[in-house]
Tab-separated table of N, CA and C in Angstrom:
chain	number	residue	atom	x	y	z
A	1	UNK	N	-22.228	-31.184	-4.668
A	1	UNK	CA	-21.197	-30.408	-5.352
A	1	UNK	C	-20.198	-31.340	-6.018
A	2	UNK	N	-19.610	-30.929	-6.828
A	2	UNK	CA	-18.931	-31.859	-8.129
A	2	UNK	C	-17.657	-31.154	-7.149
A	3	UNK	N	-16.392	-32.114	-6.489
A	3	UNK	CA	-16.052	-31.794	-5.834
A	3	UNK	C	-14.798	-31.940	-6.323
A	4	UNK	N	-14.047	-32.305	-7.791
A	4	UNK	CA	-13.253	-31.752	-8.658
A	4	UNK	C	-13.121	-30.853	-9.491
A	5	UNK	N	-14.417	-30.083	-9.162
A	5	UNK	CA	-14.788	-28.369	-10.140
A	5	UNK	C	-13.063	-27.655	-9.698
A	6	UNK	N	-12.675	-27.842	-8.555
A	6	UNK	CA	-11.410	-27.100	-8.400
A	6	UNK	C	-10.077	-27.058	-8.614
A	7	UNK	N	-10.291	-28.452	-9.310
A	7	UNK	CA	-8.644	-29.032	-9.993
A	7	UNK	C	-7.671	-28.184	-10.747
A	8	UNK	N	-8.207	-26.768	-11.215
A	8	UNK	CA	-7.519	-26.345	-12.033
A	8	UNK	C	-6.352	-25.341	-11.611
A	9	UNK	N	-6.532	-25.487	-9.716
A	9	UNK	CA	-6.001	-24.280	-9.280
A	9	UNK	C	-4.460	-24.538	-9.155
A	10	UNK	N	-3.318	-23.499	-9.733
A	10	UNK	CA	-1.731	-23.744	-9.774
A	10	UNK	C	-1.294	-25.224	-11.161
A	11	UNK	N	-1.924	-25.639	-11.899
A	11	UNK	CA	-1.771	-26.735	-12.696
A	11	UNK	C	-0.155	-26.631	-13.081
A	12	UNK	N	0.385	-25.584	-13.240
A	12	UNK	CA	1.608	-25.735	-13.739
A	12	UNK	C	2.616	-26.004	-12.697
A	13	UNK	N	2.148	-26.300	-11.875
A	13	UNK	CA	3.110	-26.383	-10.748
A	13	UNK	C	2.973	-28.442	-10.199
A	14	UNK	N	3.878	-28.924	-9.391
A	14	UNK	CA	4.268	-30.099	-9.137
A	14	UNK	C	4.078	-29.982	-7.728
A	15	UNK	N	3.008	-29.851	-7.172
A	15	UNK	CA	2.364	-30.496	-5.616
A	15	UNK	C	1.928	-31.993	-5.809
A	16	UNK	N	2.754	-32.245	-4.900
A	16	UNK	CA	2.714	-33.821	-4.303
A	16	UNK	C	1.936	-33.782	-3.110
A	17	UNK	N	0.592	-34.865	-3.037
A	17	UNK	CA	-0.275	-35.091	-1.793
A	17	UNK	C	0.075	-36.551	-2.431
A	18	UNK	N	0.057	-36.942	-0.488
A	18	UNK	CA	0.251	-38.517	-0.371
A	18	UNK	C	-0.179	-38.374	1.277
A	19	UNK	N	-0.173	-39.914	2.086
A	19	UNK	CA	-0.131	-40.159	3.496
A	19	UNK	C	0.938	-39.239	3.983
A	20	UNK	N	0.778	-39.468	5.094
A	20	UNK	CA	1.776	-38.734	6.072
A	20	UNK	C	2.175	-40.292	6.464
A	21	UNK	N	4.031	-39.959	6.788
A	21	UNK	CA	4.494	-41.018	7.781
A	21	UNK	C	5.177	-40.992	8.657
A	22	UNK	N	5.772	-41.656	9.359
A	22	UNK	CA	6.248	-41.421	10.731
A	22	UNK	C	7.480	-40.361	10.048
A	23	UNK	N	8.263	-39.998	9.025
A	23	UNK	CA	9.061	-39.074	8.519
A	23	UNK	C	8.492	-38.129	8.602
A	24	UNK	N	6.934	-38.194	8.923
A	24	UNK	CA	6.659	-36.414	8.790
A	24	UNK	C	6.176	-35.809	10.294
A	25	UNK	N	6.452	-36.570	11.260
A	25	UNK	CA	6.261	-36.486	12.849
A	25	UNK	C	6.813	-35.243	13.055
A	26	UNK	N	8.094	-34.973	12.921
A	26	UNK	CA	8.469	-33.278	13.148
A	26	UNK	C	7.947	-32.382	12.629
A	27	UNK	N	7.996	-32.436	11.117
A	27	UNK	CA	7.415	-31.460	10.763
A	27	UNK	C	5.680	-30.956	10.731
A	28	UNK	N	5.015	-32.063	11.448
A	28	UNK	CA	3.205	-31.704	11.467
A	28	UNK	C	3.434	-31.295	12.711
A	29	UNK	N	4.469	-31.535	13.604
A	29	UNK	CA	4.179	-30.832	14.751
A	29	UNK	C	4.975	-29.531	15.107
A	30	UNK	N	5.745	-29.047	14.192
A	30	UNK	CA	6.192	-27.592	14.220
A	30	UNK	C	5.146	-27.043	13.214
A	31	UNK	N	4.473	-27.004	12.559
A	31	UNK	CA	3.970	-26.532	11.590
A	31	UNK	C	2.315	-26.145	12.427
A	32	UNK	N	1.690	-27.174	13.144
A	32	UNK	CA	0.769	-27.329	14.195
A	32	UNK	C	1.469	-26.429	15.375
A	33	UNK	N	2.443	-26.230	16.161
A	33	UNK	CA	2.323	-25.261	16.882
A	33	UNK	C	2.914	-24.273	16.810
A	34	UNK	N	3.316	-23.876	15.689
A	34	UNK	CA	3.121	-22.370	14.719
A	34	UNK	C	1.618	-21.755	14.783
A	35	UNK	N	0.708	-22.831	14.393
A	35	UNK	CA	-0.331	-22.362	14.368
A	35	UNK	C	-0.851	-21.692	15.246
A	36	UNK	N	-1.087	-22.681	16.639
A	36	UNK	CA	-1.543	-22.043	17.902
A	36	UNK	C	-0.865	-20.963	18.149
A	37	UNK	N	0.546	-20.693	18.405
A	37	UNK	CA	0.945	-19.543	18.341
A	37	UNK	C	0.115	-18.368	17.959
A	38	UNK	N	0.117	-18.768	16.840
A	38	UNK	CA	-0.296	-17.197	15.911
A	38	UNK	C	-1.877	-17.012	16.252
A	39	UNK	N	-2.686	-18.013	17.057
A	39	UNK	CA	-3.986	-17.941	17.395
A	39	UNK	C	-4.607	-18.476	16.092
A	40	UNK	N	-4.234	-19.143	15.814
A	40	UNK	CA	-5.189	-19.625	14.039
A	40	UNK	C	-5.969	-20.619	14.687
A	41	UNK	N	-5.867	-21.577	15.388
A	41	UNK	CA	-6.496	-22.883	15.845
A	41	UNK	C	-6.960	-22.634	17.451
A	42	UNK	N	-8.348	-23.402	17.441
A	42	UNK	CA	-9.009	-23.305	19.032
A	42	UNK	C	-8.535	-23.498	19.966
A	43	UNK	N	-7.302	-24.511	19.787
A	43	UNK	CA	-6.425	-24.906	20.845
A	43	UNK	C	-5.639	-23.856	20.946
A	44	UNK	N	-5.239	-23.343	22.414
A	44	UNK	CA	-4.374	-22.428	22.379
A	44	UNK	C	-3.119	-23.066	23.340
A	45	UNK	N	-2.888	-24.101	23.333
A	45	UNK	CA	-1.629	-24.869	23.970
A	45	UNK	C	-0.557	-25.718	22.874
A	46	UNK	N	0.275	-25.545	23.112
A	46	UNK	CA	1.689	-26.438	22.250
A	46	UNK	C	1.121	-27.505	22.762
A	47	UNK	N	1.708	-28.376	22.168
A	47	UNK	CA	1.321	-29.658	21.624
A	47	UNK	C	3.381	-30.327	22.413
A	48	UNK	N	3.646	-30.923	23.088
A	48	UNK	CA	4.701	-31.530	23.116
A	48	UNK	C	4.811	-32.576	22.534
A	49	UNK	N	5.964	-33.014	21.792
A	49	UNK	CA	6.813	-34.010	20.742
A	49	UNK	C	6.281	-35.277	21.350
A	50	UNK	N	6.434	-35.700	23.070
A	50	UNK	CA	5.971	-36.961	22.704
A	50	UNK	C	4.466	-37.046	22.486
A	51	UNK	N	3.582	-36.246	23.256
A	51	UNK	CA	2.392	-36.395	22.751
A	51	UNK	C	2.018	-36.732	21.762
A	52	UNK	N	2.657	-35.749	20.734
A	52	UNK	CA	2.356	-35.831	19.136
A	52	UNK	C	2.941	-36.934	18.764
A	53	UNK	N	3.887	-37.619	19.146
A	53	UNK	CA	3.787	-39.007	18.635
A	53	UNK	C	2.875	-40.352	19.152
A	54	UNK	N	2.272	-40.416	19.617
A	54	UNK	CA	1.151	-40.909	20.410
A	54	UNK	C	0.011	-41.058	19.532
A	55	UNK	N	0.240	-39.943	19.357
A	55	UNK	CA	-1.323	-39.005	18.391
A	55	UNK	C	-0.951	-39.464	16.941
A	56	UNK	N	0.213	-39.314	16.437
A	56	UNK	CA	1.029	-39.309	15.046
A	56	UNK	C	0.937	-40.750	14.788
A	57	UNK	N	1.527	-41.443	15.337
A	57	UNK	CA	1.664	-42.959	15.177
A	57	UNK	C	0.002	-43.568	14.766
A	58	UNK	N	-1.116	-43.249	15.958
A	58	UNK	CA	-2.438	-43.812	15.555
A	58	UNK	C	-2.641	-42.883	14.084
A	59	UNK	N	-2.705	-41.813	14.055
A	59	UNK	CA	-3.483	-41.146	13.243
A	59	UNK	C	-2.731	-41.406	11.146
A	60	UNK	N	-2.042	-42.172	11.359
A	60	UNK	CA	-1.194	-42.477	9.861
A	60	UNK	C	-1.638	-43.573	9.560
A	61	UNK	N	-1.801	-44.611	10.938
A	61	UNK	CA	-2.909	-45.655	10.742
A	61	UNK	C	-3.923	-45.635	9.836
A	62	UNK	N	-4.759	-44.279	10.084
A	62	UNK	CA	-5.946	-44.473	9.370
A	62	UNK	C	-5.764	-44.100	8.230
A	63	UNK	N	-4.596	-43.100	7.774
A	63	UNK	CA	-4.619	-42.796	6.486
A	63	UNK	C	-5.653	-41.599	5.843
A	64	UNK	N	-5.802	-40.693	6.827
A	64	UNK	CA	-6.763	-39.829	7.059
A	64	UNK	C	-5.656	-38.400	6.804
A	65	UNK	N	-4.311	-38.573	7.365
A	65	UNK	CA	-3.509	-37.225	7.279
A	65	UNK	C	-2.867	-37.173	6.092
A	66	UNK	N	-3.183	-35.893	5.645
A	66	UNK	CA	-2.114	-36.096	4.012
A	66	UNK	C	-0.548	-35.004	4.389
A	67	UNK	N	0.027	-35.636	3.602
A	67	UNK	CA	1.265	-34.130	3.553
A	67	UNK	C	1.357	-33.584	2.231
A	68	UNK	N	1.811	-32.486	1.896
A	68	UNK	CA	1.812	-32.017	0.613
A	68	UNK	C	3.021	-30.796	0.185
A	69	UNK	N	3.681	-31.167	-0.864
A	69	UNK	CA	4.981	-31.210	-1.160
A	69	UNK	C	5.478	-30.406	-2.388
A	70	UNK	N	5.753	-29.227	-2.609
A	70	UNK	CA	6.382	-29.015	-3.693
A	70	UNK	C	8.073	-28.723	-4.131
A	71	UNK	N	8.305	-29.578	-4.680
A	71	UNK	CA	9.662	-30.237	-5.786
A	71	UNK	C	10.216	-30.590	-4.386
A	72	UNK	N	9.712	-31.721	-3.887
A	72	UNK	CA	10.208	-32.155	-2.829
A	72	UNK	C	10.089	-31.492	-1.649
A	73	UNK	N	9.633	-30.246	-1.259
A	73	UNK	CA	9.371	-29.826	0.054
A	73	UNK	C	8.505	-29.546	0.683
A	74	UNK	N	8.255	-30.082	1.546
A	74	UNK	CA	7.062	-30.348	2.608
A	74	UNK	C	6.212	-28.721	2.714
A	75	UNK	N	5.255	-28.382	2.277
A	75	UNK	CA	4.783	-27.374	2.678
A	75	UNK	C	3.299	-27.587	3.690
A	76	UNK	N	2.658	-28.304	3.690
A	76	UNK	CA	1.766	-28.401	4.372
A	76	UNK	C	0.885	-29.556	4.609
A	77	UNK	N	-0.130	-29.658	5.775
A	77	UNK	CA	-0.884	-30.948	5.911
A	77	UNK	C	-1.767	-30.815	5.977
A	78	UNK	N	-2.743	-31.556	5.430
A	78	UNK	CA	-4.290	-31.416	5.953
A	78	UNK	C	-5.016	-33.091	6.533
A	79	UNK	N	-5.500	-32.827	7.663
A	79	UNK	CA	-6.015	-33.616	7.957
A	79	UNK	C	-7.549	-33.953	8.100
A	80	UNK	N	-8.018	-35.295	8.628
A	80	UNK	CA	-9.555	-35.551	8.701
A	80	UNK	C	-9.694	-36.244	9.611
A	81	UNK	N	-10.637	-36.205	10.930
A	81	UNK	CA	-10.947	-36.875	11.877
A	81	UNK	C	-12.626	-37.111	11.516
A	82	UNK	N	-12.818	-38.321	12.010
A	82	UNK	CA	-13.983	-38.940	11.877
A	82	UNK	C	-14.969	-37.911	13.104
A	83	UNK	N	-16.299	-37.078	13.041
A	83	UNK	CA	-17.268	-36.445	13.813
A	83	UNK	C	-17.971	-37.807	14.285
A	84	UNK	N	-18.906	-38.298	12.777
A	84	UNK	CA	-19.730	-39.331	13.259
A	84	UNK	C	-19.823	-40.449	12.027
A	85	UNK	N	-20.442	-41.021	11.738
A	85	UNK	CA	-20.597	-41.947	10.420
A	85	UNK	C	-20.752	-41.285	9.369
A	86	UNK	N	-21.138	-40.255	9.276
A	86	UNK	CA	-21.899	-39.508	8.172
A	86	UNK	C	-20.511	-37.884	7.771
A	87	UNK	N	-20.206	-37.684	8.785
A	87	UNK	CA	-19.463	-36.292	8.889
A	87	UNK	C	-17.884	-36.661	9.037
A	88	UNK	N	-17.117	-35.859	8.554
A	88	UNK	CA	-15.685	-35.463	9.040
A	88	UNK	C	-15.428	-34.128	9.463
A	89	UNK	N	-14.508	-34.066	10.031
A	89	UNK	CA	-13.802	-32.578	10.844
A	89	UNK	C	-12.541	-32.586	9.593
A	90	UNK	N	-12.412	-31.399	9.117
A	90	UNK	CA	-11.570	-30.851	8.740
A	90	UNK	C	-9.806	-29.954	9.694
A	91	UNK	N	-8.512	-30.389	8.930
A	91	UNK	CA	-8.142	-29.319	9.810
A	91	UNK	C	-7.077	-29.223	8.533
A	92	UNK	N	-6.270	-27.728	8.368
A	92	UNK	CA	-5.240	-27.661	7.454
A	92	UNK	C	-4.535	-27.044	7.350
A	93	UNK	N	-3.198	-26.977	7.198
A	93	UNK	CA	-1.961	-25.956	8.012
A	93	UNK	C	-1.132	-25.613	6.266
A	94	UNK	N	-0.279	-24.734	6.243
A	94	UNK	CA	0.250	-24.712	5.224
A	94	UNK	C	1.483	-23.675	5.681
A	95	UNK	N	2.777	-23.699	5.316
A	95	UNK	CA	3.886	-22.860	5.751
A	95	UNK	C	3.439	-21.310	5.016
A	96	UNK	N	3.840	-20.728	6.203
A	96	UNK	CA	3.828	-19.436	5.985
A	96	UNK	C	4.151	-18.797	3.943
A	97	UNK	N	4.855	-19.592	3.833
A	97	UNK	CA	6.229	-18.775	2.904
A	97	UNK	C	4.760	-19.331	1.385
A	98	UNK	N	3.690	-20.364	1.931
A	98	UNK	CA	3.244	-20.774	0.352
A	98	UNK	C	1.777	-20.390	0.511
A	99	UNK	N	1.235	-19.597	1.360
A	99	UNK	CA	-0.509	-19.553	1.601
A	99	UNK	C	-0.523	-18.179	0.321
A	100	UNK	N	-1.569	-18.324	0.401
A	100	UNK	CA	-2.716	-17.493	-0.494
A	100	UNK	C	-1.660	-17.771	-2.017
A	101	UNK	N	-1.271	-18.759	-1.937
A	101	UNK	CA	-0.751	-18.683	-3.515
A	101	UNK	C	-1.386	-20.137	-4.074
A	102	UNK	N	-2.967	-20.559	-3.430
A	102	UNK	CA	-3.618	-21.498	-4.136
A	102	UNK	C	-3.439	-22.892	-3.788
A	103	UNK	N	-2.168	-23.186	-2.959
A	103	UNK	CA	-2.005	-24.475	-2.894
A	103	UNK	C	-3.228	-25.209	-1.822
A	104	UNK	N	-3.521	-24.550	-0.929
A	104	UNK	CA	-4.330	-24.768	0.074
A	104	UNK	C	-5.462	-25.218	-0.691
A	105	UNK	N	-6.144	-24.551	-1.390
A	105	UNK	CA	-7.144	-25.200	-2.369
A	105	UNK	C	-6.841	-26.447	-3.362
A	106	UNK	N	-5.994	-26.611	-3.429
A	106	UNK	CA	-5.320	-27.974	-4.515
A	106	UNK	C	-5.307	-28.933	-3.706
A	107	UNK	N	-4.762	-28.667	-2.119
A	107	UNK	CA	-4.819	-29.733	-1.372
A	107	UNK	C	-5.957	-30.362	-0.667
A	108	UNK	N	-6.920	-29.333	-0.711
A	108	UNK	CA	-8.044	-30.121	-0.313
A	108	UNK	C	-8.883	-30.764	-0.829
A	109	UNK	N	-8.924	-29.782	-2.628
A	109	UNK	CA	-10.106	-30.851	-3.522
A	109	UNK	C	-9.232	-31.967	-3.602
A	110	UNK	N	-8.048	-32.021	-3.710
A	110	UNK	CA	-7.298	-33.846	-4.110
A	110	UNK	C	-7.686	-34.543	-2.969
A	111	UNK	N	-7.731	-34.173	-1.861
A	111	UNK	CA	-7.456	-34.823	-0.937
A	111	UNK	C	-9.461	-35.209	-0.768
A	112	UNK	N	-10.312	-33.862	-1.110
A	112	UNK	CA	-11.640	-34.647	-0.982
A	112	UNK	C	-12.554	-35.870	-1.855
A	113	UNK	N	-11.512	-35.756	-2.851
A	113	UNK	CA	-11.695	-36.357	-3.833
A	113	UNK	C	-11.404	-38.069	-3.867
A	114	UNK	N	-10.808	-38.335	-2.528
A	114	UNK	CA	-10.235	-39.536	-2.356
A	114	UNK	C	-11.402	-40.166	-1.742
A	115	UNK	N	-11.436	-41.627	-2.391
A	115	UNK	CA	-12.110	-42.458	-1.882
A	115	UNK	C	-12.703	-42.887	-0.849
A	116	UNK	N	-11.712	-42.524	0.759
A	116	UNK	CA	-11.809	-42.587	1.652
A	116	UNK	C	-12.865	-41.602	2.381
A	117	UNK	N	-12.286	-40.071	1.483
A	117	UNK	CA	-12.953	-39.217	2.046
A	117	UNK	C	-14.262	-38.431	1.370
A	118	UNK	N	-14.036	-39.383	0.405
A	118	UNK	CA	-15.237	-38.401	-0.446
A	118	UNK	C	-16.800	-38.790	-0.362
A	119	UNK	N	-17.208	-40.150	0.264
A	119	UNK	CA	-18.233	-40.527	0.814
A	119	UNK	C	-19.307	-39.677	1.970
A	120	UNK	N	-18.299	-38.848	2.574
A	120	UNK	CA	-18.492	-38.210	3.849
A	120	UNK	C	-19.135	-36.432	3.761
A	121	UNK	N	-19.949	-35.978	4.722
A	121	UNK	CA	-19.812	-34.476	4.677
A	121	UNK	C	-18.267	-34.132	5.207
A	122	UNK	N	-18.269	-32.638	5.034
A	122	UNK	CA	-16.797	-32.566	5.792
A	122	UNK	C	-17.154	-31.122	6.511
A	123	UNK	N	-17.026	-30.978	7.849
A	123	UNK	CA	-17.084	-30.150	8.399
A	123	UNK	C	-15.637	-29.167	8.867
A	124	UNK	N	-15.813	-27.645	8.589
A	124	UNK	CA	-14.924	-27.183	8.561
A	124	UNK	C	-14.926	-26.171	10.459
A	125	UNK	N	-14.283	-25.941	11.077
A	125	UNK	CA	-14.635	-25.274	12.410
A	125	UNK	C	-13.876	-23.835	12.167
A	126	UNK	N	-14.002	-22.799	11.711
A	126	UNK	CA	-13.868	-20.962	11.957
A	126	UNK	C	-13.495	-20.497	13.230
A	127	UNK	N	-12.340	-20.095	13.396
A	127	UNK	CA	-12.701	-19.254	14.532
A	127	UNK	C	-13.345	-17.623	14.085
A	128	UNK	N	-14.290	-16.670	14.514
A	128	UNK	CA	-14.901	-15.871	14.081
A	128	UNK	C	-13.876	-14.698	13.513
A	129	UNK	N	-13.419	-14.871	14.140
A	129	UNK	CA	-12.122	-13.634	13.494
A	129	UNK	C	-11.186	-14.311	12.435
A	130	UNK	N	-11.447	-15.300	12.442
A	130	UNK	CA	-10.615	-15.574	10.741
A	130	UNK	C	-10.806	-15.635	9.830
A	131	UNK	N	-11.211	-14.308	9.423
A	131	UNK	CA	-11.837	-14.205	7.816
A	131	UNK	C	-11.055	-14.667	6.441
A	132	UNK	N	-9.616	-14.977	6.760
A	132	UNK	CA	-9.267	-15.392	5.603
A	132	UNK	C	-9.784	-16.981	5.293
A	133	UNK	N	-9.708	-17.636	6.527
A	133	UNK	CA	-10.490	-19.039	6.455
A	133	UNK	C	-11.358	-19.440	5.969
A	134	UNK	N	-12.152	-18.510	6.580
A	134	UNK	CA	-14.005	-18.244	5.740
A	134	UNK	C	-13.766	-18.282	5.059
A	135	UNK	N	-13.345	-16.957	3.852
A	135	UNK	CA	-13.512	-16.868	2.525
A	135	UNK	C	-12.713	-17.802	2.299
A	136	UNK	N	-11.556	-18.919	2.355
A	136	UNK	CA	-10.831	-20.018	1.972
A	136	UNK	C	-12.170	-20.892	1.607
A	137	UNK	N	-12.394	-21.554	2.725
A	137	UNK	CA	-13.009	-22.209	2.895
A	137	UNK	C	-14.567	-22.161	2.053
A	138	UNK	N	-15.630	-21.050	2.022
A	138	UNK	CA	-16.748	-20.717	1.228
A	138	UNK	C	-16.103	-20.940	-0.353
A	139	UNK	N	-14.935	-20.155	-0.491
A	139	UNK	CA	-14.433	-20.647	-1.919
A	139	UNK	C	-14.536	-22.174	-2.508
A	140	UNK	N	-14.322	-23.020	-1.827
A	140	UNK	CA	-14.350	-24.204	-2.417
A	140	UNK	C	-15.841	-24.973	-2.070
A	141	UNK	N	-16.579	-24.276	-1.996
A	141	UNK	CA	-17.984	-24.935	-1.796
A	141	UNK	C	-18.595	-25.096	-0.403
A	142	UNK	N	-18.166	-25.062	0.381
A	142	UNK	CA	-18.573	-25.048	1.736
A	142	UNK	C	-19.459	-24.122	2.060
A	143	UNK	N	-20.694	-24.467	2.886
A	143	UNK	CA	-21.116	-23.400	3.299
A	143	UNK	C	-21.438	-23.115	4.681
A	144	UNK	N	-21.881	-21.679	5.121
A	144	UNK	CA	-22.044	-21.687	6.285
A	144	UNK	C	-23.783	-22.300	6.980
A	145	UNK	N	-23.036	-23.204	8.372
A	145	UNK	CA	-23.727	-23.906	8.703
A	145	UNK	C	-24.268	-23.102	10.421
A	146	UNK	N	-23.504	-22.818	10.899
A	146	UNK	CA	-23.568	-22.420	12.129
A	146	UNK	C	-22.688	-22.028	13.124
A	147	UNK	N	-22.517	-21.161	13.833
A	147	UNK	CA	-21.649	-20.245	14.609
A	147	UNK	C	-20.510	-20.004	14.001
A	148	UNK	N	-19.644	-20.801	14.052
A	148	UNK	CA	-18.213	-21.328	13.689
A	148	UNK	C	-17.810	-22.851	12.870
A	149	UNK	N	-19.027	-23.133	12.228
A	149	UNK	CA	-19.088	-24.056	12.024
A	149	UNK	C	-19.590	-23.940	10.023
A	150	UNK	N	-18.727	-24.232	8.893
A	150	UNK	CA	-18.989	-24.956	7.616
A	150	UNK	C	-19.297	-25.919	7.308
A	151	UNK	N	-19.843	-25.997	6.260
A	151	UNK	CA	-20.144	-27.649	5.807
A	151	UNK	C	-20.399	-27.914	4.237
A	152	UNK	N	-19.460	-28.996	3.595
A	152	UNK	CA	-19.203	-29.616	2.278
A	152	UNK	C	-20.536	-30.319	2.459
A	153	UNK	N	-21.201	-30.487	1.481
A	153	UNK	CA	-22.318	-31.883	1.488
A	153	UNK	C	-21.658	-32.935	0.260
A	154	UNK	N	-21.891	-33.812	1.327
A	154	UNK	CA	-21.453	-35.420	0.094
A	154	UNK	C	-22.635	-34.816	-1.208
């Protein structure tokens, strides 16, 4: 899949994707256990502050977490953990106040599109009752692979 077919989504608008850095430690981890809250993610436990810095500190290392920003404000992150040599895990949060208005899709083709990550499959994980995910997710090329489980092909 030509995995900039999706560039065109919100163009008139000024979303900023870059690394995440230790400045964005609070906000990936209120934004992350919002999530669980609301049951969006498999984990169903908060995440405590120092943990997440533990976790935060290695994971900026790799340069794998993006944040993404419009006219300066942090709206959401998406990240990538390594499965195996060949695969990545997908994960991607976005504030309440900016979903289904496209950005979620802007942030992921930029972000698959990167060098780092664009070598790789990228596996996406569903929980079965989240159909808005699915169809998120099938929208940008992904397909279904198994149970709860999508998949981008390099």
């Amino acid at each position: 899949m030509n995995r900039s077919k999706y560039n065109e989504t919100n163009k008139n608008t000024e979303l900023k994707i870059r690394y995440a850095n230790i400045k964005d430690l609070n906000f990936t981890l209120k934004l992350y256990n919002q999530n669980v809250l609301r049951g969006n993610y498999f984990s169903k436990r908060k995440v405590l502050l120092k943990e997440h810095e533990i976790w935060f500190k290695d994971k900026i290392k790799d340069k794998m977490l993006f944040i993404s920003s419009l006219s300066k404000k942090k709206i959401g992150y998406i990240r990538f953990d390594y499965v195996d040599k060949k695969n990545l895990s997908v994960s991607i949060a976005i504030n309440d106040k900016f979903k289904r208005s496209g950005f979620g899709g802007k942030m992921l083709t930029e972000t698959l599109n990167k060098n780092k990550i664009s070598k790789f499959n990228v596996i996406a994980k569903i929980k079965k009752q989240n159909l808005t995910s699915k169809k998120f997710f099938l929208s940008l090329g992904f397909k279904f692979l198994e149970d709860d489980t999508y998949i981008l092909k390099n």
